[in-house]
Amino acid sequence: MGLNKLVQPYIILLLSLSSQAQMDPVWKDYYQFPIKPGIRNTLAGTMGELRSTHFHTGIDIRTGGVQGVPVQAAADGYVSRISISPSGYGNALYIMHGNGQTTVYAHLKTFADDIAQYAMEQQYKKESFRVNLFPGKDQFIVKKGEIIALSGNSGSSGGPHLHFDVRNGQPAVLNPLSFNFEEIVDTRSPEVRKIAFKTVGIDSRINNQFGRFEFDVKKEEGIYVIETPLKIKGTIGVELYAFDRQDWTRFRTGINTIIMKVDDVLVFEQNIDEIPFSKSRNFYNHINYKELKDHGYRYHKLYVDTGNELEFYKTNDESGLVTIENNDPHELQINMFDTYGNSSEVRVSIKGSDSTNFLTLSPKGSSHEILGNVLTVYSQKDSLEYAAQFHFADIRKYLMPSYSVDGYNVYLWNLLDGIPDSVTMRGASEQIPVNAMIPSHQAYSHYSPFMEAHFTKRTLFDSVYLQFSYSEVQQLEIFRLGQPDYPLRSSVEVLLFPKNNYNKDKTSVYSMDEAGNFRFSGGKWEGNNIRFKTNSFSRYTLINDSIPPNLKPLIINEEELVFRINDNLSGIKKINVSINDKWVLMNYDPKRRQIWSSKLLDEQFKGQLKVLIVDNNNNERYYETTIK
Ligand SMILES: [Zn+2]
């Protein structure tokens, strides 16, 4: 688990040149605000904001809880792409401008009439609700301020708003707020909730202990501080849970710039001004993914973790990690800036490691943990320090505690020296649920009697210790593929060897979360085995789905067709509606569980209506009637 060597000085130089070009005053006033220009607007999201699966790519402009607000072209250009989908951006327009940039307007209700008419004709031509259209340069020329659409709530949108983003040709998203919009007022400083410190390497200590420790912050004279000074020895990483807010809105938004110094020397800087799409999956490595999965906290790592390919960092030594080698006191300082220049500061005093005045940190409750290559095992102690037995396939090793704290003996084991099956302490045995170390940056296959897992060289960010296991619970065969709090950069291909017999036409792989929810993962049968791809570690099982989707007619007449549809398990794959065997365009919104018709001019819905809804396991619901 070495530190990566991706952030080279010349890349930093190029980056700072390109962000300076972007700050050119001519560029800054290029765009007008795309909705209600000239009056105050508020945001529900900013570019670079940490969402649960990605960096947010643009700004979310609030529309007062309603749909139908006119959306205007931000500058002269032409419509270069029209996309319509039941998920993601829903109805979206892309406008290409003379400066080589593209602006994107998403979750729209409807497009301007000429664009809408063209899109519908193409949907009828392709016989598909979902389309991705690329009109020519001369087809839909727009002027700055021209109304191109009405705002909406389509696709994966959780409430009416306009998503607006700005892209360069790379393609990468830029920060729309760097274009001088006076419609947004932000005088509020970023807010800090927690700061965390984690040891890197088996010899590092925080307050004499190994692990990751979180601290609440309080504000003293305008600066965020933690209650007591920290005692640090060796190399550590710092993580920050913080967010921004703007005036007149309760929404939490992102912080793009964070600078960390130790004794006034720069250690780490992030400046999220540009996110290339090809690297956006590195979001999972920028944040502490385990904290997001376990507690919902979105921590920025203030270090460039192994395998992180993003380039908006500057660091002292390519890592941003902090190393404290002497006993002198040090001062750690973190400054955050939002796009409007509002700032906040965190200061942490670091005491020399011979200090005795520090806070004791209790183990988090679990009896063992893996951090990097280090297995930590906690054992309650009476008064004595005693050896723990680490059991391997054919040998056992005795280990004395590395330290004692708060009624616990703590044993640190370097997993590079072997992965133990179990550890015995005072006669009680603890299983270590890890079977294999999967190396990163190379193709690798793991084989077991119940599954194969094939990793490409891009699947993992870093080498990880994983659990592969098989169990049967209430007639479900459960295959554990790793731990769900490890992120994947790209997919892993898995072949399962089930023991039971299944109806192969109707049975697929489903992931199973801790709450017991199932999610369709698909899979292709190969004899008695089933192969699938996934980009998340989870438990997987096989389920037979033989129940067709539900279909309920709501409106059927010459002008309009509306149905409620939903599926119990595998999800809806195909919707096909026709009248006298002529295809009819049905719009689909999974949030509302509704499909509704759009009809071409002069068409009437008269004759034999046929409706076919098919789920992912090919269960069919069929409905037929005559419209007179
Ligand atoms: Zn958005």
Short mmCIF file of N, CA and C in Angstrom, two decimals, residues 27 44 96 108 119 138 148 165 211 214 264 340 363 371 378 389 393 395 407 473 477 479 534 593:
data_model
loop_
_atom_site.label_atom_id
_atom_site.label_comp_id
_atom_site.label_asym_id
_atom_site.label_seq_id
_atom_site.Cartn_x
_atom_site.Cartn_y
_atom_site.Cartn_z
N TRP A 27 -13.96 35.58 -19.82
CA TRP A 27 -14.71 34.35 -19.62
C TRP A 27 -15.74 34.50 -18.50
N ALA A 44 -29.73 24.65 -4.26
CA ALA A 44 -29.83 23.47 -3.41
C ALA A 44 -28.59 22.60 -3.56
N MET A 96 -24.05 23.98 -27.17
CA MET A 96 -22.64 24.21 -27.49
C MET A 96 -22.46 25.69 -27.80
N LEU A 108 -35.71 18.76 -16.90
CA LEU A 108 -36.70 19.66 -17.48
C LEU A 108 -38.07 19.02 -17.55
N ALA A 119 -38.01 16.20 -31.03
CA ALA A 119 -37.67 15.07 -30.15
C ALA A 119 -38.76 14.00 -30.23
N ASP A 138 -26.81 23.68 -37.39
CA ASP A 138 -27.74 24.70 -37.89
C ASP A 138 -29.19 24.43 -37.52
N ILE A 148 -35.58 28.08 -23.79
CA ILE A 148 -35.34 26.80 -24.46
C ILE A 148 -36.13 25.66 -23.84
N ASP A 165 -25.11 22.75 -15.59
CA ASP A 165 -23.66 22.62 -15.49
C ASP A 165 -22.95 23.12 -16.73
N GLY A 211 -5.17 3.75 15.00
CA GLY A 211 -6.54 3.70 14.51
C GLY A 211 -6.97 5.03 13.92
N GLU A 214 -12.20 10.33 15.62
CA GLU A 214 -12.95 11.53 15.24
C GLU A 214 -13.08 12.47 16.43
N ASP A 264 2.80 26.49 9.31
CA ASP A 264 2.79 27.43 8.18
C ASP A 264 3.37 26.88 6.88
N TYR A 340 -17.28 32.21 -3.17
CA TYR A 340 -17.46 33.65 -2.95
C TYR A 340 -16.43 34.22 -1.98
N PRO A 363 -11.83 2.43 22.34
CA PRO A 363 -12.08 1.66 21.13
C PRO A 363 -13.56 1.76 20.76
N LEU A 371 -7.13 -1.59 9.27
CA LEU A 371 -6.85 -0.27 8.71
C LEU A 371 -5.56 -0.40 7.93
N TYR A 378 -8.86 -5.95 19.92
CA TYR A 378 -9.04 -5.43 21.28
C TYR A 378 -9.46 -6.56 22.20
N GLN A 389 -3.07 -15.45 21.02
CA GLN A 389 -2.62 -16.45 20.04
C GLN A 389 -3.26 -16.14 18.69
N ALA A 393 -3.29 -21.28 9.22
CA ALA A 393 -3.65 -22.62 8.74
C ALA A 393 -2.95 -23.72 9.56
N ILE A 395 0.02 -23.04 11.76
CA ILE A 395 0.86 -22.61 12.89
C ILE A 395 0.09 -21.62 13.76
N GLY A 407 -8.80 -0.04 29.87
CA GLY A 407 -9.31 -1.37 30.18
C GLY A 407 -9.18 -2.39 29.06
N VAL A 473 -29.37 -19.21 4.39
CA VAL A 473 -30.25 -18.65 5.42
C VAL A 473 -31.67 -18.69 4.87
N GLU A 477 -29.43 -19.01 -0.76
CA GLU A 477 -27.98 -19.20 -0.78
C GLU A 477 -27.35 -17.82 -0.79
N PHE A 479 -23.96 -15.50 -0.98
CA PHE A 479 -22.54 -15.44 -1.37
C PHE A 479 -22.01 -14.08 -0.95
N THR A 534 -20.48 -6.55 -11.19
CA THR A 534 -20.97 -5.59 -10.20
C THR A 534 -19.88 -4.57 -9.92
N ARG A 593 -44.54 6.13 -10.73
CA ARG A 593 -45.06 4.83 -11.18
C ARG A 593 -46.13 5.02 -12.25
#
